[in-house]
Short mmCIF file of C-alpha atoms in Angstrom, two decimals:
data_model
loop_
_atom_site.label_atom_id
_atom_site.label_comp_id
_atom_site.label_asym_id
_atom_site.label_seq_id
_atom_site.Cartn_x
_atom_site.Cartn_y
_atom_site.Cartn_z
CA UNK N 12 75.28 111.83 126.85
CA UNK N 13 75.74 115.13 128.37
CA UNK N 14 73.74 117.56 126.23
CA UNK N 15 75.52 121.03 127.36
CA UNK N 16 79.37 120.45 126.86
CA UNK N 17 80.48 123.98 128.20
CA UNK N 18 81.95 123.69 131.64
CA UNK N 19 81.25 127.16 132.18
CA UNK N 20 77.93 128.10 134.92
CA UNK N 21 75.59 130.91 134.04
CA UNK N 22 77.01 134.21 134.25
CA UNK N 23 73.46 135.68 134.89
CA UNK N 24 72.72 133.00 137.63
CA UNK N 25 72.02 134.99 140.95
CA UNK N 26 71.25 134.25 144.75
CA UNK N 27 68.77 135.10 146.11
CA UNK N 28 68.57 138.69 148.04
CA UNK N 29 67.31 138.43 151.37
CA UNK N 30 67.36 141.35 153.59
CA UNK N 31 68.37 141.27 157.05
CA UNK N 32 68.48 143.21 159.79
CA UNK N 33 71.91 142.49 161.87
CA UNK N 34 72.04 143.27 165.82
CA UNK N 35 74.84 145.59 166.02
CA UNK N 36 77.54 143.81 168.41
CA UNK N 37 76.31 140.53 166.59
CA UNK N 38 78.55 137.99 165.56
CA UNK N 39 77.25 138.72 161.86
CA UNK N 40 77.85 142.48 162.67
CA UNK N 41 81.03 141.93 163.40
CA UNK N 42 81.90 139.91 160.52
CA UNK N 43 80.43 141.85 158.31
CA UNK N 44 82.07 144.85 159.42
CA UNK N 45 85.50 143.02 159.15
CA UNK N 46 84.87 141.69 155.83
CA UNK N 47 83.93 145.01 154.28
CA UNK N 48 87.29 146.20 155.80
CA UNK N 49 89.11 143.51 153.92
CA UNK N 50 87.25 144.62 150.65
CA UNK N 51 87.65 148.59 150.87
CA UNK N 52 84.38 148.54 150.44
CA UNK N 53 81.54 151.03 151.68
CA UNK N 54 78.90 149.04 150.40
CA UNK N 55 76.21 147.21 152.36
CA UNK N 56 77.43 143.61 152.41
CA UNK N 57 74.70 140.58 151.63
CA UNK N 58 75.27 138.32 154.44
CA UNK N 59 73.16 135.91 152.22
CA UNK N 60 76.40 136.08 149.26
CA UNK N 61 79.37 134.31 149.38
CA UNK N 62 82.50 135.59 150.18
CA UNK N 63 83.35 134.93 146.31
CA UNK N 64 80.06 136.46 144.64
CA UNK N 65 81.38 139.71 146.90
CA UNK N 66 84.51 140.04 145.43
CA UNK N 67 86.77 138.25 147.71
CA UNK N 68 89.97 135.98 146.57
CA UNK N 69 92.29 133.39 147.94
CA UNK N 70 94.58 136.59 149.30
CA UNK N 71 91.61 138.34 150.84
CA UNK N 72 90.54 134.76 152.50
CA UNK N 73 93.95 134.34 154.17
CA UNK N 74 93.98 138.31 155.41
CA UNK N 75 90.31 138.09 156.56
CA UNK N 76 91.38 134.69 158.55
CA UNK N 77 94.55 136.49 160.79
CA UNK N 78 91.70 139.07 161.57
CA UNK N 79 88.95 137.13 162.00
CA UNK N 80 90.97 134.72 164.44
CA UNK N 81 91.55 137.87 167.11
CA UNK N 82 87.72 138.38 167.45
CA UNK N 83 87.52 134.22 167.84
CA UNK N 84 90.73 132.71 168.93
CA UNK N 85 91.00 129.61 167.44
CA UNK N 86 87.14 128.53 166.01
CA UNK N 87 87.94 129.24 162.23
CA UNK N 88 90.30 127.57 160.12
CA UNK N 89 90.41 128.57 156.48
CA UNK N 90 88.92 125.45 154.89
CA UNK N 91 85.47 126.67 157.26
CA UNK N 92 85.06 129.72 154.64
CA UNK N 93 84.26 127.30 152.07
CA UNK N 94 82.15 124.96 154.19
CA UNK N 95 80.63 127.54 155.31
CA UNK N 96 80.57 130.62 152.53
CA UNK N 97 78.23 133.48 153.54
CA UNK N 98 78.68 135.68 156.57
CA UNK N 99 75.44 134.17 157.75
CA UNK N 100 76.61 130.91 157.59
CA UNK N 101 79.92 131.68 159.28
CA UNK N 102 78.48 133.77 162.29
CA UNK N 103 75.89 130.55 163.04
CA UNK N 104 79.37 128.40 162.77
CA UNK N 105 80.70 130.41 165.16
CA UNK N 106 77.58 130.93 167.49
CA UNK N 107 76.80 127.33 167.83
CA UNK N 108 80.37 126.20 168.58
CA UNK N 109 81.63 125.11 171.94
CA UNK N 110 85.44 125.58 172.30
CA UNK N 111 86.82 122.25 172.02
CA UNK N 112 84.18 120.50 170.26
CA UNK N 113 83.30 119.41 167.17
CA UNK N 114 79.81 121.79 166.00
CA UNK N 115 76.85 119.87 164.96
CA UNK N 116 77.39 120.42 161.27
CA UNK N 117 74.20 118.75 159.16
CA UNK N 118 75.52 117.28 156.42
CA UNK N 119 74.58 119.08 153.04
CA UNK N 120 72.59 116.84 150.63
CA UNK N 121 72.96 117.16 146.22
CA UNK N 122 69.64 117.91 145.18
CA UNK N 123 68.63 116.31 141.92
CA UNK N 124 65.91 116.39 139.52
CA UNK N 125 63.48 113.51 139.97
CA UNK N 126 64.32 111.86 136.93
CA UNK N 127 67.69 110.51 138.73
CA UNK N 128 64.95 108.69 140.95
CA UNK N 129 62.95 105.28 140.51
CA UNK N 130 59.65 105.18 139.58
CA UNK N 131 59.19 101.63 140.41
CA UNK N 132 61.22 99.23 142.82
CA UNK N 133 62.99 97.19 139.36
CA UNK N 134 66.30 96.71 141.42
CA UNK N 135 67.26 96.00 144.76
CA UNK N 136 70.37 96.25 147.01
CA UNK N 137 73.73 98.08 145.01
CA UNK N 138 74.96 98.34 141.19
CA UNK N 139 78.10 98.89 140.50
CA UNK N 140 79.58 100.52 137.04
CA UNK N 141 83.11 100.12 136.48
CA UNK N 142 85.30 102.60 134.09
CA UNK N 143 89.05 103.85 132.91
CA UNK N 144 90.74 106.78 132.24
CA UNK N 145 93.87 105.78 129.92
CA UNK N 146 96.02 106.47 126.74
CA UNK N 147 95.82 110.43 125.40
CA UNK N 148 93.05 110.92 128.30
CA UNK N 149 94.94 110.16 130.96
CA UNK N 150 98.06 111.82 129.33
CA UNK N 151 96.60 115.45 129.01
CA UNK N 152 94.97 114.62 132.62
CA UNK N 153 98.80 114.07 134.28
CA UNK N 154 99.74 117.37 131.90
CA UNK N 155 97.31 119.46 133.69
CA UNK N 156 97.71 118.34 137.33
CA UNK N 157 101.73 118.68 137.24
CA UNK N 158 101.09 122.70 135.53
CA UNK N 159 98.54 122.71 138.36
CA UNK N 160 100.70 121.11 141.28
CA UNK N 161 98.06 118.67 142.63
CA UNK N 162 97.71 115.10 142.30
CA UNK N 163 96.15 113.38 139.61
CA UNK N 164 93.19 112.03 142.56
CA UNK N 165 92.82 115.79 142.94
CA UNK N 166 91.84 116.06 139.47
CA UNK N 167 89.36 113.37 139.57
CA UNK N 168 87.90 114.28 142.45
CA UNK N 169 87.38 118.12 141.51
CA UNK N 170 85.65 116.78 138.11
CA UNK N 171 83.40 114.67 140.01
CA UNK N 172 82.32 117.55 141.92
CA UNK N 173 81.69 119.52 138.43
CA UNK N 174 79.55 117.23 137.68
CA UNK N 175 77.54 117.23 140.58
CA UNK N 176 76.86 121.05 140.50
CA UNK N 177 75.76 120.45 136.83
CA UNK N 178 73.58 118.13 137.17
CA UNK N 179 72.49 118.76 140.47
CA UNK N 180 69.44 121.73 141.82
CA UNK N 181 71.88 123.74 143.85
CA UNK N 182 75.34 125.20 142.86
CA UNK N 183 77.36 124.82 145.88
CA UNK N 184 78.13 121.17 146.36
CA UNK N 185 79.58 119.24 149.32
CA UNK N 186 80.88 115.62 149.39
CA UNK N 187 82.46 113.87 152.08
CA UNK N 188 85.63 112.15 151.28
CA UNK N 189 87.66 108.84 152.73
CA UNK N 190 91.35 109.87 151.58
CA UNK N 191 93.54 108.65 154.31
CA UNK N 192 91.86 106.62 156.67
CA UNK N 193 89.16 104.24 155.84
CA UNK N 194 87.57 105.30 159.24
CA UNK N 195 87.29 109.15 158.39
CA UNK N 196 85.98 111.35 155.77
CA UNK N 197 86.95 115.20 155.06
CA UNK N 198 84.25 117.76 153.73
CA UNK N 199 84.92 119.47 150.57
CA UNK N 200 83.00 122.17 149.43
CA UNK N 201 82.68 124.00 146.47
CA UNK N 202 80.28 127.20 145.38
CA UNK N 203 80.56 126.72 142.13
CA UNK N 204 77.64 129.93 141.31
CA UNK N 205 80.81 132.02 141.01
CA UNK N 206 83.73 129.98 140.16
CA UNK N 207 83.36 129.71 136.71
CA UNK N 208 87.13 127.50 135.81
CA UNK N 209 88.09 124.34 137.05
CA UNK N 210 91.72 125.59 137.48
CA UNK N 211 90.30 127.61 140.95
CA UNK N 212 88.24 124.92 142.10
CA UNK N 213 91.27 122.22 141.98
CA UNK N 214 92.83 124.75 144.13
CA UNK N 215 90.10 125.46 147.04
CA UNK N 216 89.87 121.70 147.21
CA UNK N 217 93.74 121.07 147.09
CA UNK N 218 93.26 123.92 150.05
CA UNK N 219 90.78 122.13 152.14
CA UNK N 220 92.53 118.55 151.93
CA UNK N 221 95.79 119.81 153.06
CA UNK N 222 94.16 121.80 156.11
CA UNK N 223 91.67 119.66 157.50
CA UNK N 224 90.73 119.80 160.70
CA UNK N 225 89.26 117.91 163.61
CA UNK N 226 85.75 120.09 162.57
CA UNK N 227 86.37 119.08 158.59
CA UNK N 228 86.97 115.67 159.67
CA UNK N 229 83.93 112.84 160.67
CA UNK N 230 84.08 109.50 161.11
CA UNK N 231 81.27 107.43 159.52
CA UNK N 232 79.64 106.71 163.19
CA UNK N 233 78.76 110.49 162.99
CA UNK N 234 77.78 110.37 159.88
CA UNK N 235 75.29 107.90 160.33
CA UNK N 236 74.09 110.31 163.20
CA UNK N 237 73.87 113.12 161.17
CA UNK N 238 72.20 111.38 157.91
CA UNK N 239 68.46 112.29 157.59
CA UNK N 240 66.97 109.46 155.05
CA UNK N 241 63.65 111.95 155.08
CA UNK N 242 65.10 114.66 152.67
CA UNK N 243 63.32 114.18 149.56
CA UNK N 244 65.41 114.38 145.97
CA UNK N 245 68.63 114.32 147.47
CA UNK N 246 71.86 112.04 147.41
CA UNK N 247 74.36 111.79 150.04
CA UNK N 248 77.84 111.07 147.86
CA UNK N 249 80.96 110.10 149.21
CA UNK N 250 84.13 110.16 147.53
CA UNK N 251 86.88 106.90 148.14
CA UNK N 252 89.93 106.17 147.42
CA UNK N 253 90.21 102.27 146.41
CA UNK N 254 93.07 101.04 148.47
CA UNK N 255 91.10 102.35 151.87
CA UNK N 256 87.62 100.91 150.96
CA UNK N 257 87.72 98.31 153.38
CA UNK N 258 83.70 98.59 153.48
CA UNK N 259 82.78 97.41 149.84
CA UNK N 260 78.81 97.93 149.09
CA UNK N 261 78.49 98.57 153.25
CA UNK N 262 79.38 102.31 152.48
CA UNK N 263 76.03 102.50 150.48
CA UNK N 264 74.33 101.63 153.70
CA UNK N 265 74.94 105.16 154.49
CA UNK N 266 75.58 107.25 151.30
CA UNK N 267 73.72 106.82 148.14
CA UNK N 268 76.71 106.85 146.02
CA UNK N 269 79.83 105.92 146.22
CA UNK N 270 82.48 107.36 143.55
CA UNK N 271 85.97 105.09 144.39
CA UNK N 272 88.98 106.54 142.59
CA UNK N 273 92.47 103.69 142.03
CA UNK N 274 94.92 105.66 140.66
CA UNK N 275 97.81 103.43 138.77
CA UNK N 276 101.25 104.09 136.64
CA UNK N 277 99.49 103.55 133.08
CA UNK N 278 95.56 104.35 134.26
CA UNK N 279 92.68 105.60 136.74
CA UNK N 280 90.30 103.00 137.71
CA UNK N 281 86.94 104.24 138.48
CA UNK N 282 83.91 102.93 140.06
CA UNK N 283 80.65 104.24 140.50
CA UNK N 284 78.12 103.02 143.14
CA UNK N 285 75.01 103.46 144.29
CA UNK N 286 72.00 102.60 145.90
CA UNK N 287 69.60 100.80 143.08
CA UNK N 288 66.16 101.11 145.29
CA UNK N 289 66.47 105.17 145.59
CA UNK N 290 68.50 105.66 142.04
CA UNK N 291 67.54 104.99 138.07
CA UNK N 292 70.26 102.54 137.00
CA UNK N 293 69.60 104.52 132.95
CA UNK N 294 70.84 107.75 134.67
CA UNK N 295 73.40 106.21 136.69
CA UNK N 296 74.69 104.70 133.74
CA UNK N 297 74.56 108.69 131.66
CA UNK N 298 76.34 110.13 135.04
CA UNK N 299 79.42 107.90 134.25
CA UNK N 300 79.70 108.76 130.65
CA UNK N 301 79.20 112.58 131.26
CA UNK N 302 81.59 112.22 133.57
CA UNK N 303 84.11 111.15 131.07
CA UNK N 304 82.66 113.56 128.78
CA UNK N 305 83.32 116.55 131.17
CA UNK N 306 86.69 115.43 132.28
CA UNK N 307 87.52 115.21 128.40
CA UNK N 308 86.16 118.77 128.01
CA UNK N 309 88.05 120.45 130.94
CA UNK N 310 91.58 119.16 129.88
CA UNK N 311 90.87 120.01 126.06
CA UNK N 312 90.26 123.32 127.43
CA UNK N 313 92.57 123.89 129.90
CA UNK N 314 94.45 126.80 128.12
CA UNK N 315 91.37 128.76 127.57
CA UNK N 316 90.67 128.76 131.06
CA UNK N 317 94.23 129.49 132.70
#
């Protein structure tokens, strides 16, 4: 069971500083420069920060994306600022794209302690562990995604990445997603190190769903290009809805786990996958019922954190 039932992160977590000396006509000048316009702000920008941890917002997002789009007609869309959160990351973005095609994104792994991991080879091939979300649950769930305006898959899917960034090494977390075609998967992206409610994370990821784009959007043949089997502790998830899983336990022949979401009148039917020969099946089995646990938490909350 999940042992810390606050769905709040560490206020005194911190990045890491790193200095860097920035080329002055630079694309990292040059969004640097632009983003401390957007801010007011005199201060020396941390291209190694996210936009968040620098004191930016939703409204300062949208104005630094009309801007930004005059230096680079055309090669940012909004959902990028999440994929890709630090000025750093952005100006590479930028830098390695060719207009027209999609950049070489490598896919971001969760990182996770090595307890999550087998020791010894006691199962082979896929488990599966099936679960519900029903009755007063389910009720306070629909309550919360009608104040919020999203859909009840929303809310499942934001939870799930909660729980990743809690249980996971690193704070910004990154799933791909198979929402409206089984034959492509969106990236959603979250920095949770500074978003401390679940109320703004529903919203970035309502964000990013509604405006995908062709370089948010892969199918699984580049996936499978992309995938690197040699990081060590790490999991490749992908999220699913049930009524496009047309693959069955051939999606965990790419991604570790699998987290399929059926969303009906009276109830949510969840399943959790994953590959048995890289994952504990006693963990697996905690990650569902934390799961629960957290979702529980968050709508039990929900007025604290508006």
């Amino acid at each position: 069971m999940m042992k810390n039932r606050d769905i709040y992160f560490n206020d005194n977590y911190k990045s890491e500083t790193v200095e860097s000396s920035i080329e002055e006509n630079s694309t990292e000048a040059k969004i640097s420069r632009l983003w401390s316009e957007i801010l007011n702000s005199n201060k020396k920008v941390d291209v190694n920060d996210s936009f968040f941890k620098m004191g930016g917002n939703s409204l300062g997002l949208m104005q630094f994306h009309a801007r930004l789009d005059k230096l680079f007609p055309g090669k940012v869309t909004i959902p990028d600022f999440f994929a890709y959160s630090t000025i750093s990351k952005l100006a590479k973005f930028i830098d390695d794209m060719q207009v027209g095609e999609k950049p070489n994104h490598t896919l971001k792994y969760t990182i996770l302690s090595s307890e999550y991991f087998q020791s010894e080879l006691d199962n082979c091939g896929c488990l599966h562990f099936n679960f519900q979300i029903r009755g007063d649950l389910l009720n306070k769930v629909r309550i919360v995604a009608e104040t919020e305006n999203v859909s009840i898959k929303d809310m499942m899917i934001v939870a799930f990445l909660f729980l990743l960034a809690k249980i996971g090494e690193e704070k910004e977390v990154e799933v791909l997603a198979i929402l409206d075609s089984p034959n492509e998967a969106i990236r959603l992206n979250v920095d949770f190190s500074n978003n401390k409610d679940f109320s703004r994370a529903l919203s970035l990821v309502n964000n990013q769903i509604k405006q995908r784009s062709e370089k948010t959007t892969y199918t699984l043949e580049d996936i499978g290009m992309l995938k690197d089997d040699k990081i060590y502790g790490s999991v490749l998830p992908i999220i699913v809805l049930t009524d496009l899983n047309t693959y069955d336990d051939e999606l965990l022949d790419i991604f570790d786990i699998t987290f399929e979401i059926g969303v009906e009148s009276n109830k949510v039917c969840l399943m959790l996958s994953f590959n048995a020969e890289k994952l504990d099946e006693v963990r697996m089995e905690e990650l569902v019922e934390n799961y629960v646990e957290l979702l529980s938490h968050i709508v039990d909350r929900y007025n604290h954190w508006r």
